[in-house]
PDB file of C-alpha atoms (C1' of nucleotides) and ligand atoms in Angstrom:
ATOM      1  CA  MET A   1      78.848  56.954 -17.795  1.00  0.00           C
ATOM      2  CA  THR A   2      79.849  53.757 -16.094  1.00  0.00           C
ATOM      3  CA  ARG A   3      78.644  50.266 -16.763  1.00  0.00           C
ATOM      4  CA  LEU A   4      76.248  50.387 -13.802  1.00  0.00           C
ATOM      5  CA  ARG A   5      74.697  53.631 -14.932  1.00  0.00           C
ATOM      6  CA  GLU A   6      74.279  52.393 -18.467  1.00  0.00           C
ATOM      7  CA  GLN A   7      72.697  49.253 -17.161  1.00  0.00           C
ATOM      8  CA  VAL A   8      70.160  51.111 -15.030  1.00  0.00           C
ATOM      9  CA  LEU A   9      69.348  53.603 -17.750  1.00  0.00           C
ATOM     10  CA  SER A  10      68.830  50.815 -20.204  1.00  0.00           C
ATOM     11  CA  LEU A  11      66.467  49.021 -17.826  1.00  0.00           C
ATOM     12  CA  ILE A  12      64.463  52.200 -17.468  1.00  0.00           C
ATOM     13  CA  TRP A  13      64.357  52.844 -21.179  1.00  0.00           C
ATOM     14  CA  GLN A  14      63.345  49.312 -22.002  1.00  0.00           C
ATOM     15  CA  SER A  15      60.359  49.489 -19.700  1.00  0.00           C
ATOM     16  CA  HIS A  16      57.624  51.709 -20.960  1.00  0.00           C
ATOM     17  CA  ARG A  17      56.234  51.908 -17.483  1.00  0.00           C
ATOM     18  CA  PRO A  18      57.713  53.519 -14.422  1.00  0.00           C
ATOM     19  CA  LEU A  19      60.059  51.212 -12.520  1.00  0.00           C
ATOM     20  CA  GLY A  20      60.398  51.125  -8.766  1.00  0.00           C
ATOM     21  CA  ALA A  21      63.887  51.294  -7.301  1.00  0.00           C
ATOM     22  CA  TYR A  22      63.520  47.760  -6.023  1.00  0.00           C
ATOM     23  CA  ASP A  23      62.435  46.506  -9.439  1.00  0.00           C
ATOM     24  CA  ILE A  24      65.691  47.857 -10.763  1.00  0.00           C
ATOM     25  CA  LEU A  25      67.548  46.337  -7.859  1.00  0.00           C
ATOM     26  CA  ASP A  26      66.078  42.919  -8.606  1.00  0.00           C
ATOM     27  CA  SER A  27      66.941  43.178 -12.287  1.00  0.00           C
ATOM     28  CA  LEU A  28      70.505  44.098 -11.485  1.00  0.00           C
ATOM     29  CA  ASN A  29      70.880  41.211  -9.111  1.00  0.00           C
ATOM     30  CA  ALA A  30      69.225  38.801 -11.545  1.00  0.00           C
ATOM     31  CA  ASP A  31      71.865  40.003 -13.946  1.00  0.00           C
ATOM     32  CA  GLY A  32      74.763  38.976 -11.769  1.00  0.00           C
ATOM     33  CA  ARG A  33      75.601  42.262 -10.100  1.00  0.00           C
ATOM     34  CA  LYS A  34      75.705  42.297  -6.332  1.00  0.00           C
ATOM     35  CA  ALA A  35      73.712  45.413  -5.566  1.00  0.00           C
ATOM     36  CA  ALA A  36      71.977  46.793  -2.519  1.00  0.00           C
ATOM     37  CA  PRO A  37      69.489  49.673  -2.306  1.00  0.00           C
ATOM     38  CA  PRO A  38      72.052  52.475  -1.963  1.00  0.00           C
ATOM     39  CA  THR A  39      73.632  51.461  -5.240  1.00  0.00           C
ATOM     40  CA  VAL A  40      70.347  51.876  -7.039  1.00  0.00           C
ATOM     41  CA  TYR A  41      69.367  55.119  -5.370  1.00  0.00           C
ATOM     42  CA  ARG A  42      72.766  56.646  -6.018  1.00  0.00           C
ATOM     43  CA  THR A  43      72.558  55.709  -9.632  1.00  0.00           C
ATOM     44  CA  LEU A  44      69.055  57.078  -9.955  1.00  0.00           C
ATOM     45  CA  ASP A  45      70.158  60.324  -8.329  1.00  0.00           C
ATOM     46  CA  PHE A  46      72.900  60.614 -10.874  1.00  0.00           C
ATOM     47  CA  LEU A  47      70.612  59.922 -13.808  1.00  0.00           C
ATOM     48  CA  GLN A  48      68.141  62.470 -12.508  1.00  0.00           C
ATOM     49  CA  ARG A  49      70.889  65.071 -12.148  1.00  0.00           C
ATOM     50  CA  MET A  50      71.881  64.343 -15.739  1.00  0.00           C
ATOM     51  CA  GLY A  51      68.278  64.935 -16.774  1.00  0.00           C
ATOM     52  CA  LEU A  52      67.923  61.405 -18.165  1.00  0.00           C
ATOM     53  CA  VAL A  53      65.374  60.123 -15.700  1.00  0.00           C
ATOM     54  CA  HIS A  54      62.403  61.566 -13.839  1.00  0.00           C
ATOM     55  CA  ARG A  55      60.933  60.464 -10.582  1.00  0.00           C
ATOM     56  CA  ILE A  56      57.154  60.123 -10.436  1.00  0.00           C
ATOM     57  CA  ALA A  57      56.307  61.246  -6.935  1.00  0.00           C
ATOM     58  CA  SER A  58      52.817  59.816  -6.872  1.00  0.00           C
ATOM     59  CA  LEU A  59      54.127  56.350  -7.788  1.00  0.00           C
ATOM     60  CA  ASN A  60      57.522  56.279  -6.086  1.00  0.00           C
ATOM     61  CA  ALA A  61      58.883  55.194  -9.420  1.00  0.00           C
ATOM     62  CA  PHE A  62      61.189  56.306 -12.190  1.00  0.00           C
ATOM     63  CA  VAL A  63      60.828  56.845 -15.938  1.00  0.00           C
ATOM     64  CA  GLY A  64      63.170  57.795 -18.718  1.00  0.00           C
ATOM     65  CA  CYS A  65      62.959  61.361 -19.958  1.00  0.00           C
ATOM     66  CA  THR A  66      61.782  61.818 -23.520  1.00  0.00           C
ATOM     67  CA  GLN A  67      63.510  65.193 -23.966  1.00  0.00           C
ATOM     68  CA  PRO A  68      66.799  64.768 -22.188  1.00  0.00           C
ATOM     69  CA  SER A  69      68.311  67.653 -24.116  1.00  0.00           C
ATOM     70  CA  HIS A  70      67.547  70.250 -21.479  1.00  0.00           C
ATOM     71  CA  HIS A  71      66.893  70.028 -17.757  1.00  0.00           C
ATOM     72  CA  HIS A  72      63.273  70.302 -16.799  1.00  0.00           C
ATOM     73  CA  SER A  73      60.619  69.105 -14.417  1.00  0.00           C
ATOM     74  CA  GLY A  74      58.349  66.708 -16.233  1.00  0.00           C
ATOM     75  CA  CYS A  75      54.637  66.683 -16.808  1.00  0.00           C
ATOM     76  CA  PHE A  76      53.132  63.218 -16.876  1.00  0.00           C
ATOM     77  CA  LEU A  77      49.938  61.470 -17.883  1.00  0.00           C
ATOM     78  CA  ILE A  78      49.726  58.227 -15.945  1.00  0.00           C
ATOM     79  CA  CYS A  79      47.262  55.533 -16.973  1.00  0.00           C
ATOM     80  CA  GLU A  80      45.659  53.829 -14.016  1.00  0.00           C
ATOM     81  CA  THR A  81      44.869  50.715 -16.026  1.00  0.00           C
ATOM     82  CA  CYS A  82      47.886  49.866 -18.159  1.00  0.00           C
ATOM     83  CA  HIS A  83      50.320  51.973 -16.110  1.00  0.00           C
ATOM     84  CA  ASN A  84      51.886  53.509 -19.150  1.00  0.00           C
ATOM     85  CA  VAL A  85      53.193  57.024 -18.724  1.00  0.00           C
ATOM     86  CA  LEU A  86      53.301  59.770 -21.301  1.00  0.00           C
ATOM     87  CA  GLU A  87      55.571  62.731 -20.752  1.00  0.00           C
ATOM     88  CA  LEU A  88      54.131  65.916 -22.164  1.00  0.00           C
ATOM     89  CA  PRO A  89      56.327  68.652 -23.491  1.00  0.00           C
ATOM     90  CA  SER A  90      55.445  70.721 -20.508  1.00  0.00           C
ATOM     91  CA  SER A  91      56.944  74.147 -20.975  1.00  0.00           C
ATOM     92  CA  SER A  92      53.682  76.003 -21.506  1.00  0.00           C
ATOM     93  CA  ILE A  93      51.989  74.337 -18.587  1.00  0.00           C
ATOM     94  CA  ARG A  94      54.977  74.858 -16.385  1.00  0.00           C
ATOM     95  CA  ASN A  95      55.203  78.487 -17.378  1.00  0.00           C
ATOM     96  CA  ALA A  96      51.577  78.992 -16.456  1.00  0.00           C
ATOM     97  CA  ILE A  97      52.020  77.346 -13.085  1.00  0.00           C
ATOM     98  CA  GLU A  98      55.240  79.098 -12.250  1.00  0.00           C
ATOM     99  CA  GLY A  99      53.783  82.401 -13.383  1.00  0.00           C
ATOM    100  CA  GLU A 100      50.931  81.868 -10.970  1.00  0.00           C
ATOM    101  CA  ALA A 101      53.419  80.998  -8.245  1.00  0.00           C
ATOM    102  CA  ARG A 102      55.458  84.153  -8.838  1.00  0.00           C
ATOM    103  CA  LYS A 103      52.286  86.196  -8.645  1.00  0.00           C
ATOM    104  CA  GLN A 104      52.128  85.030  -5.034  1.00  0.00           C
ATOM    105  CA  GLY A 105      55.719  86.118  -4.463  1.00  0.00           C
ATOM    106  CA  PHE A 106      56.884  82.522  -4.533  1.00  0.00           C
ATOM    107  CA  ALA A 107      60.184  81.558  -6.181  1.00  0.00           C
ATOM    108  CA  PRO A 108      59.645  78.200  -7.870  1.00  0.00           C
ATOM    109  CA  ARG A 109      62.506  75.753  -8.179  1.00  0.00           C
ATOM    110  CA  GLU A 110      60.944  72.442  -9.121  1.00  0.00           C
ATOM    111  CA  THR A 111      57.457  71.633 -10.355  1.00  0.00           C
ATOM    112  CA  VAL A 112      55.663  68.313 -10.172  1.00  0.00           C
ATOM    113  CA  VAL A 113      52.727  67.766 -12.524  1.00  0.00           C
ATOM    114  CA  GLU A 114      51.218  64.296 -12.564  1.00  0.00           C
ATOM    115  CA  VAL A 115      47.827  63.533 -14.023  1.00  0.00           C
ATOM    116  CA  THR A 116      46.334  60.128 -13.363  1.00  0.00           C
ATOM    117  CA  GLY A 117      43.463  58.802 -15.431  1.00  0.00           C
ATOM    118  CA  LEU A 118      42.909  56.641 -18.483  1.00  0.00           C
ATOM    119  CA  CYS A 119      45.048  56.653 -21.584  1.00  0.00           C
ATOM    120  CA  PRO A 120      43.354  56.653 -25.020  1.00  0.00           C
ATOM    121  CA  ALA A 121      43.587  52.878 -25.396  1.00  0.00           C
ATOM    122  CA  CYS A 122      42.241  52.003 -21.962  1.00  0.00           C
ATOM    123  CA  LYS A 123      39.560  54.659 -22.092  1.00  0.00           C
ATOM    124  CA  ASP A 124      38.072  53.173 -25.274  1.00  0.00           C
ATOM    125  CA  ASP A 125      38.571  49.524 -24.473  1.00  0.00           C
ATOM    126  CA  GLY A 126      36.057  49.813 -21.687  1.00  0.00           C
ATOM    127  CA  PRO A 127      36.394  48.169 -18.322  1.00  0.00           C
ATOM    128  CA  THR A 128      37.136  44.750 -19.816  1.00  0.00           C
ATOM    129  CA  ASN A 129      40.902  44.564 -19.752  1.00  0.00           C
ATOM    130  CA  GLU A 130      42.943  45.417 -16.693  1.00  0.00           C
TER     131      GLU A 130
ATOM    132  CA  MET B   1      32.391  62.540  12.130  1.00  0.00           C
ATOM    133  CA  THR B   2      33.736  60.591  15.040  1.00  0.00           C
ATOM    134  CA  ARG B   3      35.979  61.728  17.835  1.00  0.00           C
ATOM    135  CA  LEU B   4      39.033  60.216  16.136  1.00  0.00           C
ATOM    136  CA  ARG B   5      38.342  61.938  12.870  1.00  0.00           C
ATOM    137  CA  GLU B   6      37.775  65.267  14.543  1.00  0.00           C
ATOM    138  CA  GLN B   7      40.989  64.828  16.462  1.00  0.00           C
ATOM    139  CA  VAL B   8      43.036  64.113  13.343  1.00  0.00           C
ATOM    140  CA  LEU B   9      41.456  66.903  11.364  1.00  0.00           C
ATOM    141  CA  SER B  10      42.109  69.316  14.171  1.00  0.00           C
ATOM    142  CA  LEU B  11      45.750  68.281  14.345  1.00  0.00           C
ATOM    143  CA  ILE B  12      46.076  68.886  10.630  1.00  0.00           C
ATOM    144  CA  TRP B  13      44.364  72.236  10.794  1.00  0.00           C
ATOM    145  CA  GLN B  14      46.396  73.432  13.733  1.00  0.00           C
ATOM    146  CA  SER B  15      49.632  72.735  11.921  1.00  0.00           C
ATOM    147  CA  HIS B  16      50.321  75.154   9.132  1.00  0.00           C
ATOM    148  CA  ARG B  17      52.749  72.694   7.663  1.00  0.00           C
ATOM    149  CA  PRO B  18      52.108  69.284   6.164  1.00  0.00           C
ATOM    150  CA  LEU B  19      52.032  66.505   8.745  1.00  0.00           C
ATOM    151  CA  GLY B  20      53.339  63.019   8.188  1.00  0.00           C
ATOM    152  CA  ALA B  21      51.097  60.114   9.095  1.00  0.00           C
ATOM    153  CA  TYR B  22      53.499  59.125  11.844  1.00  0.00           C
ATOM    154  CA  ASP B  23      53.522  62.659  13.241  1.00  0.00           C
ATOM    155  CA  ILE B  24      49.781  62.344  13.589  1.00  0.00           C
ATOM    156  CA  LEU B  25      50.175  58.910  15.091  1.00  0.00           C
ATOM    157  CA  ASP B  26      52.564  60.235  17.721  1.00  0.00           C
ATOM    158  CA  SER B  27      50.255  63.106  18.591  1.00  0.00           C
ATOM    159  CA  LEU B  28      47.337  60.758  19.018  1.00  0.00           C
ATOM    160  CA  ASN B  29      49.306  58.469  21.257  1.00  0.00           C
ATOM    161  CA  ALA B  30      50.707  61.373  23.263  1.00  0.00           C
ATOM    162  CA  ASP B  31      47.086  62.318  23.743  1.00  0.00           C
ATOM    163  CA  GLY B  32      46.131  59.019  25.340  1.00  0.00           C
ATOM    164  CA  ARG B  33      44.688  57.184  22.381  1.00  0.00           C
ATOM    165  CA  LYS B  34      46.145  53.795  21.606  1.00  0.00           C
ATOM    166  CA  ALA B  35      46.622  54.044  17.872  1.00  0.00           C
ATOM    167  CA  ALA B  36      48.637  52.138  15.292  1.00  0.00           C
ATOM    168  CA  PRO B  37      49.415  53.090  11.690  1.00  0.00           C
ATOM    169  CA  PRO B  38      46.245  51.632  10.132  1.00  0.00           C
ATOM    170  CA  THR B  39      44.110  53.818  12.356  1.00  0.00           C
ATOM    171  CA  VAL B  40      45.815  56.921  11.055  1.00  0.00           C
ATOM    172  CA  TYR B  41      45.826  55.903   7.413  1.00  0.00           C
ATOM    173  CA  ARG B  42      42.166  54.937   7.528  1.00  0.00           C
ATOM    174  CA  THR B  43      41.277  58.243   9.040  1.00  0.00           C
ATOM    175  CA  LEU B  44      43.324  60.128   6.494  1.00  0.00           C
ATOM    176  CA  ASP B  45      41.648  58.194   3.683  1.00  0.00           C
ATOM    177  CA  PHE B  46      38.298  59.189   5.046  1.00  0.00           C
ATOM    178  CA  LEU B  47      39.237  62.854   5.367  1.00  0.00           C
ATOM    179  CA  GLN B  48      40.594  62.840   1.843  1.00  0.00           C
ATOM    180  CA  ARG B  49      37.393  61.288   0.526  1.00  0.00           C
ATOM    181  CA  MET B  50      35.462  64.009   2.328  1.00  0.00           C
ATOM    182  CA  GLY B  51      37.648  66.592   0.591  1.00  0.00           C
ATOM    183  CA  LEU B  52      38.934  67.963   3.893  1.00  0.00           C
ATOM    184  CA  VAL B  53      42.534  66.938   3.516  1.00  0.00           C
ATOM    185  CA  HIS B  54      45.022  66.661   0.663  1.00  0.00           C
ATOM    186  CA  ARG B  55      48.012  64.424   0.392  1.00  0.00           C
ATOM    187  CA  ILE B  56      51.230  66.030  -0.815  1.00  0.00           C
ATOM    188  CA  ALA B  57      52.852  63.303  -2.860  1.00  0.00           C
ATOM    189  CA  SER B  58      56.285  64.855  -2.970  1.00  0.00           C
ATOM    190  CA  LEU B  59      56.402  65.057   0.826  1.00  0.00           C
ATOM    191  CA  ASN B  60      54.439  61.991   1.874  1.00  0.00           C
ATOM    192  CA  ALA B  61      52.463  64.324   4.069  1.00  0.00           C
ATOM    193  CA  PHE B  62      49.001  65.720   4.551  1.00  0.00           C
ATOM    194  CA  VAL B  63      47.523  69.221   4.719  1.00  0.00           C
ATOM    195  CA  GLY B  64      44.094  70.604   5.364  1.00  0.00           C
ATOM    196  CA  CYS B  65      42.183  71.840   2.368  1.00  0.00           C
ATOM    197  CA  THR B  66      41.485  75.553   2.244  1.00  0.00           C
ATOM    198  CA  GLN B  67      38.404  75.187   0.010  1.00  0.00           C
ATOM    199  CA  PRO B  68      36.693  72.096   1.304  1.00  0.00           C
ATOM    200  CA  SER B  69      33.402  73.136  -0.240  1.00  0.00           C
ATOM    201  CA  HIS B  70      33.929  71.183  -3.446  1.00  0.00           C
ATOM    202  CA  HIS B  71      36.053  68.181  -4.285  1.00  0.00           C
ATOM    203  CA  HIS B  72      39.210  68.989  -6.162  1.00  0.00           C
ATOM    204  CA  SER B  73      42.816  68.054  -6.638  1.00  0.00           C
ATOM    205  CA  GLY B  74      44.969  70.687  -5.019  1.00  0.00           C
ATOM    206  CA  CYS B  75      47.746  72.876  -6.342  1.00  0.00           C
ATOM    207  CA  PHE B  76      50.450  73.616  -3.829  1.00  0.00           C
ATOM    208  CA  LEU B  77      53.378  75.940  -3.306  1.00  0.00           C
ATOM    209  CA  ILE B  78      55.781  74.288  -0.895  1.00  0.00           C
ATOM    210  CA  CYS B  79      58.545  76.299   0.755  1.00  0.00           C
ATOM    211  CA  GLU B  80      61.775  74.371   1.060  1.00  0.00           C
ATOM    212  CA  THR B  81      62.993  76.494   3.928  1.00  0.00           C
ATOM    213  CA  CYS B  82      60.107  77.043   6.318  1.00  0.00           C
ATOM    214  CA  HIS B  83      58.037  74.124   4.978  1.00  0.00           C
ATOM    215  CA  ASN B  84      54.871  76.129   4.845  1.00  0.00           C
ATOM    216  CA  VAL B  85      52.434  75.170   2.128  1.00  0.00           C
ATOM    217  CA  LEU B  86      50.078  77.446   0.248  1.00  0.00           C
ATOM    218  CA  GLU B  87      47.160  75.938  -1.611  1.00  0.00           C
ATOM    219  CA  LEU B  88      46.327  77.895  -4.729  1.00  0.00           C
ATOM    220  CA  PRO B  89      42.802  78.139  -5.994  1.00  0.00           C
ATOM    221  CA  SER B  90      43.799  75.922  -8.842  1.00  0.00           C
ATOM    222  CA  SER B  91      40.877  75.715 -11.220  1.00  0.00           C
ATOM    223  CA  SER B  92      42.471  77.655 -14.055  1.00  0.00           C
ATOM    224  CA  ILE B  93      45.722  75.760 -13.843  1.00  0.00           C
ATOM    225  CA  ARG B  94      43.965  72.456 -13.566  1.00  0.00           C
ATOM    226  CA  ASN B  95      41.765  73.272 -16.516  1.00  0.00           C
ATOM    227  CA  ALA B  96      44.812  74.068 -18.595  1.00  0.00           C
ATOM    228  CA  ILE B  97      46.523  70.845 -17.653  1.00  0.00           C
ATOM    229  CA  GLU B  98      43.496  68.672 -18.100  1.00  0.00           C
ATOM    230  CA  GLY B  99      42.707  70.357 -21.404  1.00  0.00           C
ATOM    231  CA  GLU B 100      46.203  69.475 -22.564  1.00  0.00           C
ATOM    232  CA  ALA B 101      45.690  65.913 -21.364  1.00  0.00           C
ATOM    233  CA  ARG B 102      42.401  65.569 -23.241  1.00  0.00           C
ATOM    234  CA  LYS B 103      44.108  66.825 -26.369  1.00  0.00           C
ATOM    235  CA  GLN B 104      46.168  63.644 -26.133  1.00  0.00           C
ATOM    236  CA  GLY B 105      43.043  61.548 -25.789  1.00  0.00           C
ATOM    237  CA  PHE B 106      43.691  61.062 -22.102  1.00  0.00           C
ATOM    238  CA  ALA B 107      40.833  61.057 -19.590  1.00  0.00           C
ATOM    239  CA  PRO B 108      42.114  62.799 -16.474  1.00  0.00           C
ATOM    240  CA  ARG B 109      40.807  61.764 -13.086  1.00  0.00           C
ATOM    241  CA  GLU B 110      43.165  63.270 -10.542  1.00  0.00           C
ATOM    242  CA  THR B 111      45.833  65.926 -10.955  1.00  0.00           C
ATOM    243  CA  VAL B 112      48.838  66.536  -8.751  1.00  0.00           C
ATOM    244  CA  VAL B 113      50.502  69.955  -8.951  1.00  0.00           C
ATOM    245  CA  GLU B 114      53.239  70.638  -6.443  1.00  0.00           C
ATOM    246  CA  VAL B 115      55.710  73.483  -6.783  1.00  0.00           C
ATOM    247  CA  THR B 116      58.678  73.522  -4.459  1.00  0.00           C
ATOM    248  CA  GLY B 117      60.739  76.657  -3.975  1.00  0.00           C
ATOM    249  CA  LEU B 118      60.929  79.618  -1.635  1.00  0.00           C
ATOM    250  CA  CYS B 119      57.974  81.422  -0.144  1.00  0.00           C
ATOM    251  CA  PRO B 120      57.971  85.247  -0.125  1.00  0.00           C
ATOM    252  CA  ALA B 121      59.315  85.446   3.428  1.00  0.00           C
ATOM    253  CA  CYS B 122      62.146  82.981   2.966  1.00  0.00           C
ATOM    254  CA  LYS B 123      63.075  84.330  -0.443  1.00  0.00           C
ATOM    255  CA  ASP B 124      63.658  87.826   0.961  1.00  0.00           C
ATOM    256  CA  ASP B 125      65.197  86.885   4.273  1.00  0.00           C
ATOM    257  CA  GLY B 126      68.167  85.468   2.475  1.00  0.00           C
ATOM    258  CA  PRO B 127      69.943  82.288   3.428  1.00  0.00           C
ATOM    259  CA  THR B 128      70.227  83.283   7.100  1.00  0.00           C
ATOM    260  CA  ASN B 129      67.254  81.556   8.697  1.00  0.00           C
ATOM    261  CA  GLU B 130      66.431  77.921   8.163  1.00  0.00           C
TER     262      GLU B 130
ATOM    263  C1'  DC C   1      13.365  41.286  22.004  1.00  0.00           C
ATOM    264  C1'  DC C   2      16.857  38.964  19.426  1.00  0.00           C
ATOM    265  C1'  DC C   3      19.296  38.631  15.209  1.00  0.00           C
ATOM    266  C1'  DT C   4      21.968  40.336  11.414  1.00  0.00           C
ATOM    267  C1'  DC C   5      24.704  43.451   9.266  1.00  0.00           C
ATOM    268  C1'  DG C   6      27.869  47.020   8.472  1.00  0.00           C
ATOM    269  C1'  DA C   7      30.919  50.773  10.084  1.00  0.00           C
ATOM    270  C1'  DA C   8      34.617  52.171  12.957  1.00  0.00           C
ATOM    271  C1'  DC C   9      38.450  51.090  15.140  1.00  0.00           C
ATOM    272  C1'  DG C  10      42.049  48.175  17.560  1.00  0.00           C
ATOM    273  C1'  DT C  11      45.841  44.782  16.887  1.00  0.00           C
ATOM    274  C1'  DT C  12      49.602  42.266  14.850  1.00  0.00           C
ATOM    275  C1'  DA C  13      52.455  41.545  11.417  1.00  0.00           C
ATOM    276  C1'  DT C  14      54.593  42.707   7.276  1.00  0.00           C
ATOM    277  C1'  DA C  15      55.655  45.019   2.830  1.00  0.00           C
ATOM    278  C1'  DC C  16      57.608  48.706   0.483  1.00  0.00           C
ATOM    279  C1'  DT C  17      60.590  52.914  -0.039  1.00  0.00           C
ATOM    280  C1'  DA C  18      64.751  55.431   1.152  1.00  0.00           C
ATOM    281  C1'  DT C  19      68.962  56.866   3.628  1.00  0.00           C
ATOM    282  C1'  DA C  20      73.089  56.839   7.018  1.00  0.00           C
ATOM    283  C1'  DA C  21      77.550  55.534   7.758  1.00  0.00           C
ATOM    284  C1'  DC C  22      81.447  53.273   6.693  1.00  0.00           C
ATOM    285  C1'  DC C  23      84.763  50.910   3.646  1.00  0.00           C
ATOM    286  C1'  DC C  24      87.734  50.122  -0.258  1.00  0.00           C
ATOM    287  C1'  DA C  25      89.292  50.487  -5.134  1.00  0.00           C
ATOM    288  C1'  DT C  26      90.644  53.372  -8.813  1.00  0.00           C
ATOM    289  C1'  DG C  27      92.137  57.462 -11.255  1.00  0.00           C
ATOM    290  C1'  DT C  28      94.139  62.237 -11.471  1.00  0.00           C
ATOM    291  C1'  DC C  29      96.982  65.924 -10.223  1.00  0.00           C
ATOM    292  C1'  DC C  30     100.918  67.743  -7.969  1.00  0.00           C
TER     293       DC C  30
ATOM    294  C1'  DG D   1     104.413  58.749  -3.758  1.00  0.00           C
ATOM    295  C1'  DG D   2     100.735  61.459  -1.293  1.00  0.00           C
ATOM    296  C1'  DA D   3      96.396  64.074  -1.479  1.00  0.00           C
ATOM    297  C1'  DC D   4      92.139  64.104  -3.094  1.00  0.00           C
ATOM    298  C1'  DA D   5      87.798  63.003  -5.650  1.00  0.00           C
ATOM    299  C1'  DT D   6      84.587  59.596  -7.561  1.00  0.00           C
ATOM    300  C1'  DG D   7      82.203  55.218  -7.847  1.00  0.00           C
ATOM    301  C1'  DG D   8      80.308  51.778  -5.720  1.00  0.00           C
ATOM    302  C1'  DG D   9      79.992  47.676  -2.226  1.00  0.00           C
ATOM    303  C1'  DT D  10      78.191  46.559   2.589  1.00  0.00           C
ATOM    304  C1'  DT D  11      75.519  46.716   6.758  1.00  0.00           C
ATOM    305  C1'  DA D  12      72.154  48.556   9.266  1.00  0.00           C
ATOM    306  C1'  DT D  13      68.280  51.324   9.998  1.00  0.00           C
ATOM    307  C1'  DA D  14      64.732  54.880   9.214  1.00  0.00           C
ATOM    308  C1'  DG D  15      60.418  56.153   7.233  1.00  0.00           C
ATOM    309  C1'  DT D  16      55.977  55.177   4.794  1.00  0.00           C
ATOM    310  C1'  DA D  17      52.007  52.203   3.967  1.00  0.00           C
ATOM    311  C1'  DT D  18      48.988  48.073   3.867  1.00  0.00           C
ATOM    312  C1'  DA D  19      47.112  43.145   4.755  1.00  0.00           C
ATOM    313  C1'  DA D  20      44.424  40.499   7.537  1.00  0.00           C
ATOM    314  C1'  DC D  21      41.796  39.622  11.326  1.00  0.00           C
ATOM    315  C1'  DG D  22      39.155  40.644  15.759  1.00  0.00           C
ATOM    316  C1'  DT D  23      35.991  43.446  18.632  1.00  0.00           C
ATOM    317  C1'  DT D  24      32.467  46.742  19.621  1.00  0.00           C
ATOM    318  C1'  DC D  25      28.450  49.078  18.811  1.00  0.00           C
ATOM    319  C1'  DG D  26      24.385  50.859  16.768  1.00  0.00           C
ATOM    320  C1'  DA D  27      20.623  50.701  13.135  1.00  0.00           C
ATOM    321  C1'  DG D  28      16.883  48.108  11.180  1.00  0.00           C
ATOM    322  C1'  DG D  29      13.985  43.881  10.491  1.00  0.00           C
ATOM    323  C1'  DG D  30      11.773  39.876  12.032  1.00  0.00           C
TER     324       DG D  30
HETATM  325 ZN1  LIG E   1      61.670  64.898 -19.362  1.00  0.00          ZN
HETATM  326 ZN1  LIG E   2      46.187  52.673 -20.376  1.00  0.00          ZN
HETATM  327 ZN1  LIG E   3      41.884  71.938  -1.438  1.00  0.00          ZN
HETATM  328 ZN1  LIG E   4      59.330  79.789   3.592  1.00  0.00          ZN
END
DNA sequence: CCCTCGAACGTTATACTATAACCCATGTCC
DNA sequence: GGACATGGGTTATAGTATAACGTTCGAGGG
């Protein structure tokens, strides 16, 4: 864990929404570091390999993992209004999906599950607040 | 259904792999049409709204739907070697996921399920053929 | 018939996301 | 000290997507 990696991880943890790579880049540069895109993407790759960060494919953005203890593909509920993301403990869902895949003779390696919709707060608050 | 839309849909159907928007763009232009990116993206938006085409978020690419009769989010098995994609009839999986989401008070609208791995053919053929 | 309106598409420019390729500094092992 | 691996800076470029505006054409109403 280097200073750069800590810095990026901390940015991701402090935001409760997914961060784009260029958001992170801007924060780093605002913070005095002289970074360019490859720096950020390399760091994100590392954090993903460590299981500390997930990429949200449908948003091109990155979130901290809430169960970094073991490697896993995540399962995410993404609010379209407030943009908060909830990571579900996904093992049962993933098992179901990968079971279905194996039934087709397919050997799963990585599974993306991303549900977009409205979180409890935004669902109840009606269409008033964006 | 206009000529352009038919043309794009036919390109997508003829390819058994996901096509990138710029692949489609190149095909159109090779075919005499003078198209630019917005033309392609607009057409793809339309075809998605019609339920004829799905976007694969983890590939930034588009595939034809195999059950265009009713609107649905797809559930895809994506081979990392041959790049073929199989769309599963996903209702049971989607129900499970969306049930889990509702348990959290979340109102699901769209669900992305994308499994990458090896298809039956590539799994058995070993690492020989790319 | 002429007018209005909206849909489809062309056109230009630009934003956003990600990677290639190369360099140098530092640390470890022999 | 030399060989090698890792981290990260630097420059350039590739790949994906949208904003904003203009033109054409056809449907429907006066
Ligand atoms: Zn996680
Ligand atoms: Zn919300
Ligand atoms: Zn489908
Ligand atoms: Zn395959």
